[in-house]
Amino acid sequence: MNMWHKLLPQTELTLNLLRQTNVYPTVSAHQALFGAFDYNRQPLAPLGCEVLVHEATARRSSWRQHAKRGWSLGTSAEHYRSHLIFVKDTAAGSGASVRNCIL
């Protein structure tokens, strides 16, 4: 419940892609402001969807599980074809982390 603010950027993006402008009714609000949206660069995934995040070999022992359970927080605008994932680490003292990964 404490990560709800991380869902807002993709929610705003989705609403602007669906909403039309008053000036050009055939153009979305996002396209009028920023140009055409490239779905290949920023693929959209359902928010809150459960995902498995691959853990690098250097960060785990050889017989441990290769993936950790997480939840999708939306697409990452700074990185090409990557998503923000909330991962709850029970073994770590931090409790939770947000990672970029490719789905």
mmCIF file of N, CA and C in Angstrom:
data_model
loop_
_atom_site.group_PDB
_atom_site.id
_atom_site.type_symbol
_atom_site.label_atom_id
_atom_site.label_comp_id
_atom_site.label_asym_id
_atom_site.label_seq_id
_atom_site.Cartn_x
_atom_site.Cartn_y
_atom_site.Cartn_z
ATOM 1 N N MET A 1 0.817 -1.192 0.000
ATOM 2 C CA MET A 1 0.000 0.000 0.000
ATOM 3 C C MET A 1 0.865 1.261 0.000
ATOM 4 N N ASN A 2 2.099 1.143 0.455
ATOM 5 C CA ASN A 2 2.964 2.315 0.517
ATOM 6 C C ASN A 2 3.621 2.632 -0.818
ATOM 7 N N MET A 3 3.389 1.861 -1.865
ATOM 8 C CA MET A 3 4.007 2.082 -3.174
ATOM 9 C C MET A 3 2.994 2.594 -4.201
ATOM 10 N N TRP A 4 1.828 3.050 -3.778
ATOM 11 C CA TRP A 4 0.786 3.465 -4.712
ATOM 12 C C TRP A 4 1.224 4.651 -5.562
ATOM 13 N N HIS A 5 2.068 5.533 -5.032
ATOM 14 C CA HIS A 5 2.508 6.697 -5.794
ATOM 15 C C HIS A 5 3.389 6.313 -6.987
ATOM 16 N N LYS A 6 3.971 5.122 -6.980
ATOM 17 C CA LYS A 6 4.774 4.645 -8.112
ATOM 18 C C LYS A 6 3.893 4.244 -9.303
ATOM 19 N N LEU A 7 2.588 4.037 -9.073
ATOM 20 C CA LEU A 7 1.660 3.660 -10.139
ATOM 21 C C LEU A 7 1.164 4.864 -10.933
ATOM 22 N N LEU A 8 1.318 6.065 -10.400
ATOM 23 C CA LEU A 8 0.750 7.254 -11.028
ATOM 24 C C LEU A 8 1.329 7.612 -12.400
ATOM 25 N N PRO A 9 2.646 7.525 -12.650
ATOM 26 C CA PRO A 9 3.145 7.894 -13.986
ATOM 27 C C PRO A 9 2.534 7.074 -15.121
ATOM 28 N N GLN A 10 2.425 5.760 -14.963
ATOM 29 C CA GLN A 10 1.832 4.962 -16.036
ATOM 30 C C GLN A 10 0.333 5.194 -16.123
ATOM 31 N N THR A 11 -0.327 5.450 -15.007
ATOM 32 C CA THR A 11 -1.752 5.760 -15.031
ATOM 33 C C THR A 11 -2.007 7.041 -15.805
ATOM 34 N N GLU A 12 -1.197 8.062 -15.557
ATOM 35 C CA GLU A 12 -1.329 9.324 -16.277
ATOM 36 C C GLU A 12 -1.030 9.138 -17.764
ATOM 37 N N LEU A 13 -0.011 8.365 -18.082
ATOM 38 C CA LEU A 13 0.338 8.087 -19.473
ATOM 39 C C LEU A 13 -0.812 7.386 -20.191
ATOM 40 N N THR A 14 -1.402 6.387 -19.561
ATOM 41 C CA THR A 14 -2.502 5.639 -20.166
ATOM 42 C C THR A 14 -3.711 6.537 -20.409
ATOM 43 N N LEU A 15 -4.036 7.368 -19.438
ATOM 44 C CA LEU A 15 -5.176 8.270 -19.607
ATOM 45 C C LEU A 15 -4.933 9.280 -20.723
ATOM 46 N N ASN A 16 -3.715 9.809 -20.838
ATOM 47 C CA ASN A 16 -3.409 10.755 -21.907
ATOM 48 C C ASN A 16 -3.386 10.088 -23.283
ATOM 49 N N LEU A 17 -3.045 8.798 -23.340
ATOM 50 C CA LEU A 17 -3.097 8.085 -24.619
ATOM 51 C C LEU A 17 -4.538 7.836 -25.052
ATOM 52 N N LEU A 18 -5.434 7.664 -24.089
ATOM 53 C CA LEU A 18 -6.834 7.383 -24.406
ATOM 54 C C LEU A 18 -7.656 8.640 -24.654
ATOM 55 N N ARG A 19 -7.257 9.756 -24.080
ATOM 56 C CA ARG A 19 -8.018 10.998 -24.163
ATOM 57 C C ARG A 19 -7.656 11.760 -25.426
ATOM 58 N N GLN A 20 -8.664 12.332 -26.100
ATOM 59 C CA GLN A 20 -8.399 13.135 -27.295
ATOM 60 C C GLN A 20 -8.276 14.601 -26.930
ATOM 61 N N THR A 21 -7.629 15.369 -27.805
ATOM 62 C CA THR A 21 -7.477 16.798 -27.574
ATOM 63 C C THR A 21 -8.698 17.536 -28.110
ATOM 64 N N ASN A 22 -8.898 18.753 -27.632
ATOM 65 C CA ASN A 22 -9.995 19.578 -28.127
ATOM 66 C C ASN A 22 -9.657 20.192 -29.483
ATOM 67 N N VAL A 23 -8.382 20.448 -29.728
ATOM 68 C CA VAL A 23 -7.965 21.083 -30.976
ATOM 69 C C VAL A 23 -8.031 20.094 -32.137
ATOM 70 N N TYR A 24 -7.478 18.893 -31.947
ATOM 71 C CA TYR A 24 -7.472 17.846 -32.980
ATOM 72 C C TYR A 24 -8.160 16.605 -32.408
ATOM 73 N N PRO A 25 -9.432 16.388 -32.715
ATOM 74 C CA PRO A 25 -10.165 15.259 -32.114
ATOM 75 C C PRO A 25 -9.630 13.876 -32.483
ATOM 76 N N THR A 26 -8.834 13.774 -33.548
ATOM 77 C CA THR A 26 -8.321 12.463 -33.954
ATOM 78 C C THR A 26 -6.953 12.158 -33.349
ATOM 79 N N VAL A 27 -6.423 13.072 -32.532
ATOM 80 C CA VAL A 27 -5.089 12.917 -31.943
ATOM 81 C C VAL A 27 -5.228 12.793 -30.431
ATOM 82 N N SER A 28 -4.443 11.897 -29.843
ATOM 83 C CA SER A 28 -4.481 11.752 -28.391
ATOM 84 C C SER A 28 -3.787 12.931 -27.720
ATOM 85 N N ALA A 29 -4.102 13.139 -26.449
ATOM 86 C CA ALA A 29 -3.496 14.240 -25.707
ATOM 87 C C ALA A 29 -1.983 14.053 -25.590
ATOM 88 N N HIS A 30 -1.527 12.830 -25.420
ATOM 89 C CA HIS A 30 -0.097 12.555 -25.336
ATOM 90 C C HIS A 30 0.606 12.880 -26.647
ATOM 91 N N GLN A 31 -0.005 12.517 -27.762
ATOM 92 C CA GLN A 31 0.604 12.779 -29.058
ATOM 93 C C GLN A 31 0.655 14.268 -29.357
ATOM 94 N N ALA A 32 -0.331 15.017 -28.918
ATOM 95 C CA ALA A 32 -0.327 16.459 -29.143
ATOM 96 C C ALA A 32 0.791 17.142 -28.356
ATOM 97 N N LEU A 33 1.110 16.631 -27.175
ATOM 98 C CA LEU A 33 2.142 17.244 -26.336
ATOM 99 C C LEU A 33 3.543 16.737 -26.641
ATOM 100 N N PHE A 34 3.692 15.417 -26.811
ATOM 101 C CA PHE A 34 5.019 14.806 -26.890
ATOM 102 C C PHE A 34 5.321 14.111 -28.205
ATOM 103 N N GLY A 35 4.384 14.037 -29.128
ATOM 104 C CA GLY A 35 4.580 13.295 -30.362
ATOM 105 C C GLY A 35 4.034 11.877 -30.222
ATOM 106 N N ALA A 36 4.196 11.102 -31.267
ATOM 107 C CA ALA A 36 3.668 9.734 -31.275
ATOM 108 C C ALA A 36 4.349 8.880 -30.208
ATOM 109 N N PHE A 37 3.560 8.050 -29.539
ATOM 110 C CA PHE A 37 4.078 7.161 -28.492
ATOM 111 C C PHE A 37 4.655 5.917 -29.146
ATOM 112 N N ASP A 38 5.877 5.546 -28.773
ATOM 113 C CA ASP A 38 6.549 4.369 -29.314
ATOM 114 C C ASP A 38 6.353 3.192 -28.353
ATOM 115 N N TYR A 39 5.448 2.276 -28.724
ATOM 116 C CA TYR A 39 5.158 1.123 -27.877
ATOM 117 C C TYR A 39 6.312 0.128 -27.832
ATOM 118 N N ASN A 40 7.201 0.165 -28.816
ATOM 119 C CA ASN A 40 8.368 -0.709 -28.791
ATOM 120 C C ASN A 40 9.393 -0.223 -27.777
ATOM 121 N N ARG A 41 9.495 1.088 -27.588
ATOM 122 C CA ARG A 41 10.465 1.636 -26.648
ATOM 123 C C ARG A 41 9.971 1.531 -25.206
ATOM 124 N N GLN A 42 8.684 1.747 -25.000
ATOM 125 C CA GLN A 42 8.089 1.680 -23.665
ATOM 126 C C GLN A 42 6.852 0.786 -23.701
ATOM 127 N N PRO A 43 7.010 -0.532 -23.663
ATOM 128 C CA PRO A 43 5.835 -1.403 -23.676
ATOM 129 C C PRO A 43 5.052 -1.268 -22.365
ATOM 130 N N LEU A 44 3.734 -1.266 -22.476
ATOM 131 C CA LEU A 44 2.882 -1.120 -21.303
ATOM 132 C C LEU A 44 2.445 -2.495 -20.812
ATOM 133 N N ALA A 45 2.498 -2.695 -19.512
ATOM 134 C CA ALA A 45 2.061 -3.941 -18.889
ATOM 135 C C ALA A 45 1.014 -3.590 -17.840
ATOM 136 N N PRO A 46 0.136 -4.529 -17.487
ATOM 137 C CA PRO A 46 -0.861 -4.250 -16.460
ATOM 138 C C PRO A 46 -0.196 -3.913 -15.119
ATOM 139 N N LEU A 47 -0.715 -2.907 -14.454
ATOM 140 C CA LEU A 47 -0.159 -2.488 -13.161
ATOM 141 C C LEU A 47 -0.522 -3.498 -12.079
ATOM 142 N N GLY A 48 0.408 -3.777 -11.192
ATOM 143 C CA GLY A 48 0.163 -4.679 -10.076
ATOM 144 C C GLY A 48 0.193 -6.143 -10.441
ATOM 145 N N CYS A 49 0.531 -6.470 -11.663
ATOM 146 C CA CYS A 49 0.597 -7.848 -12.121
ATOM 147 C C CYS A 49 1.803 -8.542 -11.476
ATOM 148 N N GLU A 50 1.611 -9.750 -11.016
ATOM 149 C CA GLU A 50 2.705 -10.481 -10.385
ATOM 150 C C GLU A 50 3.686 -10.967 -11.448
ATOM 151 N N VAL A 51 4.976 -10.740 -11.210
ATOM 152 C CA VAL A 51 6.026 -11.120 -12.157
ATOM 153 C C VAL A 51 7.151 -11.841 -11.424
ATOM 154 N N LEU A 52 8.001 -12.515 -12.177
ATOM 155 C CA LEU A 52 9.209 -13.128 -11.644
ATOM 156 C C LEU A 52 10.397 -12.377 -12.214
ATOM 157 N N VAL A 53 11.278 -11.909 -11.343
ATOM 158 C CA VAL A 53 12.448 -11.132 -11.733
ATOM 159 C C VAL A 53 13.671 -12.032 -11.638
ATOM 160 N N HIS A 54 14.421 -12.137 -12.733
ATOM 161 C CA HIS A 54 15.613 -12.976 -12.750
ATOM 162 C C HIS A 54 16.692 -12.358 -11.870
ATOM 163 N N GLU A 55 17.289 -13.171 -11.038
ATOM 164 C CA GLU A 55 18.378 -12.729 -10.175
ATOM 165 C C GLU A 55 19.704 -13.142 -10.810
ATOM 166 N N ALA A 56 20.630 -12.211 -10.908
ATOM 167 C CA ALA A 56 21.917 -12.472 -11.557
ATOM 168 C C ALA A 56 22.692 -13.563 -10.820
ATOM 169 N N THR A 57 23.524 -14.275 -11.542
ATOM 170 C CA THR A 57 24.301 -15.369 -10.968
ATOM 171 C C THR A 57 25.252 -14.882 -9.894
ATOM 172 N N ALA A 58 25.769 -13.691 -10.036
ATOM 173 C CA ALA A 58 26.710 -13.146 -9.052
ATOM 174 C C ALA A 58 26.033 -12.823 -7.721
ATOM 175 N N ARG A 59 24.712 -12.691 -7.711
ATOM 176 C CA ARG A 59 24.001 -12.307 -6.496
ATOM 177 C C ARG A 59 23.362 -13.484 -5.780
ATOM 178 N N ARG A 60 23.511 -14.699 -6.298
ATOM 179 C CA ARG A 60 22.894 -15.870 -5.680
ATOM 180 C C ARG A 60 23.848 -17.050 -5.724
ATOM 181 N N SER A 61 23.619 -18.038 -4.887
ATOM 182 C CA SER A 61 24.418 -19.257 -4.944
ATOM 183 C C SER A 61 23.881 -20.143 -6.064
ATOM 184 N N SER A 62 24.621 -21.151 -6.440
ATOM 185 C CA SER A 62 24.314 -21.914 -7.648
ATOM 186 C C SER A 62 23.003 -22.702 -7.560
ATOM 187 N N TRP A 63 22.604 -23.170 -6.380
ATOM 188 C CA TRP A 63 21.413 -24.000 -6.283
ATOM 189 C C TRP A 63 20.187 -23.243 -5.777
ATOM 190 N N ARG A 64 20.310 -21.941 -5.607
ATOM 191 C CA ARG A 64 19.143 -21.151 -5.182
ATOM 192 C C ARG A 64 18.207 -20.916 -6.354
ATOM 193 N N GLN A 65 17.016 -20.429 -6.052
ATOM 194 C CA GLN A 65 16.064 -20.105 -7.111
ATOM 195 C C GLN A 65 16.614 -18.989 -7.982
ATOM 196 N N HIS A 66 16.300 -19.030 -9.268
ATOM 197 C CA HIS A 66 16.847 -18.070 -10.214
ATOM 198 C C HIS A 66 16.000 -16.816 -10.344
ATOM 199 N N ALA A 67 14.839 -16.792 -9.702
ATOM 200 C CA ALA A 67 13.942 -15.646 -9.836
ATOM 201 C C ALA A 67 13.340 -15.280 -8.479
ATOM 202 N N LYS A 68 12.976 -14.013 -8.357
ATOM 203 C CA LYS A 68 12.278 -13.525 -7.166
ATOM 204 C C LYS A 68 10.922 -13.024 -7.583
ATOM 205 N N ARG A 69 9.970 -13.136 -6.692
ATOM 206 C CA ARG A 69 8.605 -12.702 -6.961
ATOM 207 C C ARG A 69 8.500 -11.200 -6.768
ATOM 208 N N GLY A 70 7.797 -10.541 -7.680
ATOM 209 C CA GLY A 70 7.606 -9.101 -7.591
ATOM 210 C C GLY A 70 6.303 -8.691 -8.235
ATOM 211 N N TRP A 71 6.040 -7.390 -8.240
ATOM 212 C CA TRP A 71 4.825 -6.844 -8.806
ATOM 213 C C TRP A 71 5.175 -5.672 -9.713
ATOM 214 N N SER A 72 4.500 -5.581 -10.838
ATOM 215 C CA SER A 72 4.765 -4.548 -11.829
ATOM 216 C C SER A 72 4.255 -3.191 -11.343
ATOM 217 N N LEU A 73 5.130 -2.168 -11.442
ATOM 218 C CA LEU A 73 4.765 -0.800 -11.085
ATOM 219 C C LEU A 73 4.653 0.090 -12.310
ATOM 220 N N GLY A 74 4.906 -0.441 -13.484
ATOM 221 C CA GLY A 74 4.789 0.345 -14.707
ATOM 222 C C GLY A 74 6.060 0.328 -15.517
ATOM 223 N N THR A 75 6.010 1.015 -16.627
ATOM 224 C CA THR A 75 7.149 1.082 -17.527
ATOM 225 C C THR A 75 8.146 2.141 -17.057
ATOM 226 N N SER A 76 9.398 1.936 -17.360
ATOM 227 C CA SER A 76 10.442 2.878 -16.978
ATOM 228 C C SER A 76 10.697 3.828 -18.144
ATOM 229 N N ALA A 77 10.531 5.122 -17.909
ATOM 230 C CA ALA A 77 10.706 6.115 -18.970
ATOM 231 C C ALA A 77 12.179 6.364 -19.277
ATOM 232 N N GLU A 78 13.072 6.088 -18.348
ATOM 233 C CA GLU A 78 14.492 6.375 -18.534
ATOM 234 C C GLU A 78 15.241 5.277 -19.284
ATOM 235 N N HIS A 79 14.727 4.061 -19.294
ATOM 236 C CA HIS A 79 15.437 2.931 -19.878
ATOM 237 C C HIS A 79 14.633 2.317 -21.020
ATOM 238 N N TYR A 80 15.333 1.770 -21.991
ATOM 239 C CA TYR A 80 14.705 1.167 -23.157
ATOM 240 C C TYR A 80 14.120 -0.195 -22.814
ATOM 241 N N ARG A 81 12.831 -0.384 -23.058
ATOM 242 C CA ARG A 81 12.100 -1.637 -22.862
ATOM 243 C C ARG A 81 12.294 -2.251 -21.473
ATOM 244 N N SER A 82 12.208 -1.456 -20.448
ATOM 245 C CA SER A 82 12.320 -1.994 -19.095
ATOM 246 C C SER A 82 11.156 -1.519 -18.249
ATOM 247 N N HIS A 83 10.934 -2.234 -17.163
ATOM 248 C CA HIS A 83 9.807 -1.969 -16.278
ATOM 249 C C HIS A 83 10.306 -1.756 -14.853
ATOM 250 N N LEU A 84 9.510 -1.044 -14.075
ATOM 251 C CA LEU A 84 9.780 -0.911 -12.649
ATOM 252 C C LEU A 84 9.045 -2.040 -11.938
ATOM 253 N N ILE A 85 9.774 -2.780 -11.123
ATOM 254 C CA ILE A 85 9.224 -3.940 -10.429
ATOM 255 C C ILE A 85 9.462 -3.768 -8.938
ATOM 256 N N PHE A 86 8.422 -3.990 -8.138
ATOM 257 C CA PHE A 86 8.537 -3.974 -6.683
ATOM 258 C C PHE A 86 8.838 -5.390 -6.224
ATOM 259 N N VAL A 87 9.962 -5.568 -5.533
ATOM 260 C CA VAL A 87 10.390 -6.881 -5.048
ATOM 261 C C VAL A 87 10.493 -6.820 -3.537
ATOM 262 N N LYS A 88 9.803 -7.736 -2.876
ATOM 263 C CA LYS A 88 9.849 -7.797 -1.420
ATOM 264 C C LYS A 88 10.870 -8.864 -1.016
ATOM 265 N N ASP A 89 12.025 -8.416 -0.535
ATOM 266 C CA ASP A 89 13.084 -9.341 -0.111
ATOM 267 C C ASP A 89 12.877 -9.673 1.361
ATOM 268 N N THR A 90 12.583 -10.917 1.650
ATOM 269 C CA THR A 90 12.395 -11.303 3.046
ATOM 270 C C THR A 90 13.723 -11.568 3.739
ATOM 271 N N ALA A 91 14.752 -11.932 2.986
ATOM 272 C CA ALA A 91 16.046 -12.225 3.603
ATOM 273 C C ALA A 91 16.837 -10.965 3.895
ATOM 274 N N ALA A 92 16.573 -9.889 3.166
ATOM 275 C CA ALA A 92 17.326 -8.647 3.356
ATOM 276 C C ALA A 92 16.692 -7.805 4.449
ATOM 277 N N GLY A 93 17.487 -6.984 5.072
ATOM 278 C CA GLY A 93 16.989 -6.124 6.130
ATOM 279 C C GLY A 93 16.228 -4.919 5.618
ATOM 280 N N SER A 94 16.411 -4.571 4.330
ATOM 281 C CA SER A 94 15.752 -3.382 3.795
ATOM 282 C C SER A 94 14.254 -3.574 3.656
ATOM 283 N N GLY A 95 13.804 -4.803 3.424
ATOM 284 C CA GLY A 95 12.380 -5.063 3.337
ATOM 285 C C GLY A 95 11.838 -5.028 1.920
ATOM 286 N N ALA A 96 12.239 -4.064 1.100
ATOM 287 C CA ALA A 96 11.711 -3.984 -0.253
ATOM 288 C C ALA A 96 12.661 -3.193 -1.132
ATOM 289 N N SER A 97 12.575 -3.423 -2.411
ATOM 290 C CA SER A 97 13.377 -2.659 -3.361
ATOM 291 C C SER A 97 12.603 -2.509 -4.659
ATOM 292 N N VAL A 98 12.951 -1.496 -5.423
ATOM 293 C CA VAL A 98 12.357 -1.279 -6.740
ATOM 294 C C VAL A 98 13.457 -1.478 -7.755
ATOM 295 N N ARG A 99 13.205 -2.331 -8.758
ATOM 296 C CA ARG A 99 14.235 -2.664 -9.736
ATOM 297 C C ARG A 99 13.729 -2.387 -11.146
ATOM 298 N N ASN A 100 14.664 -2.161 -12.046
ATOM 299 C CA ASN A 100 14.363 -2.092 -13.469
ATOM 300 C C ASN A 100 14.635 -3.466 -14.058
ATOM 301 N N CYS A 101 13.721 -3.962 -14.864
ATOM 302 C CA CYS A 101 13.975 -5.235 -15.518
ATOM 303 C C CYS A 101 13.244 -5.272 -16.848
ATOM 304 N N ILE A 102 13.622 -6.200 -17.691
ATOM 305 C CA ILE A 102 13.006 -6.379 -18.994
ATOM 306 C C ILE A 102 12.065 -7.557 -18.900
ATOM 307 N N LEU A 103 10.806 -7.332 -19.252
ATOM 308 C CA LEU A 103 9.814 -8.406 -19.213
ATOM 309 C C LEU A 103 9.735 -9.106 -20.536
#
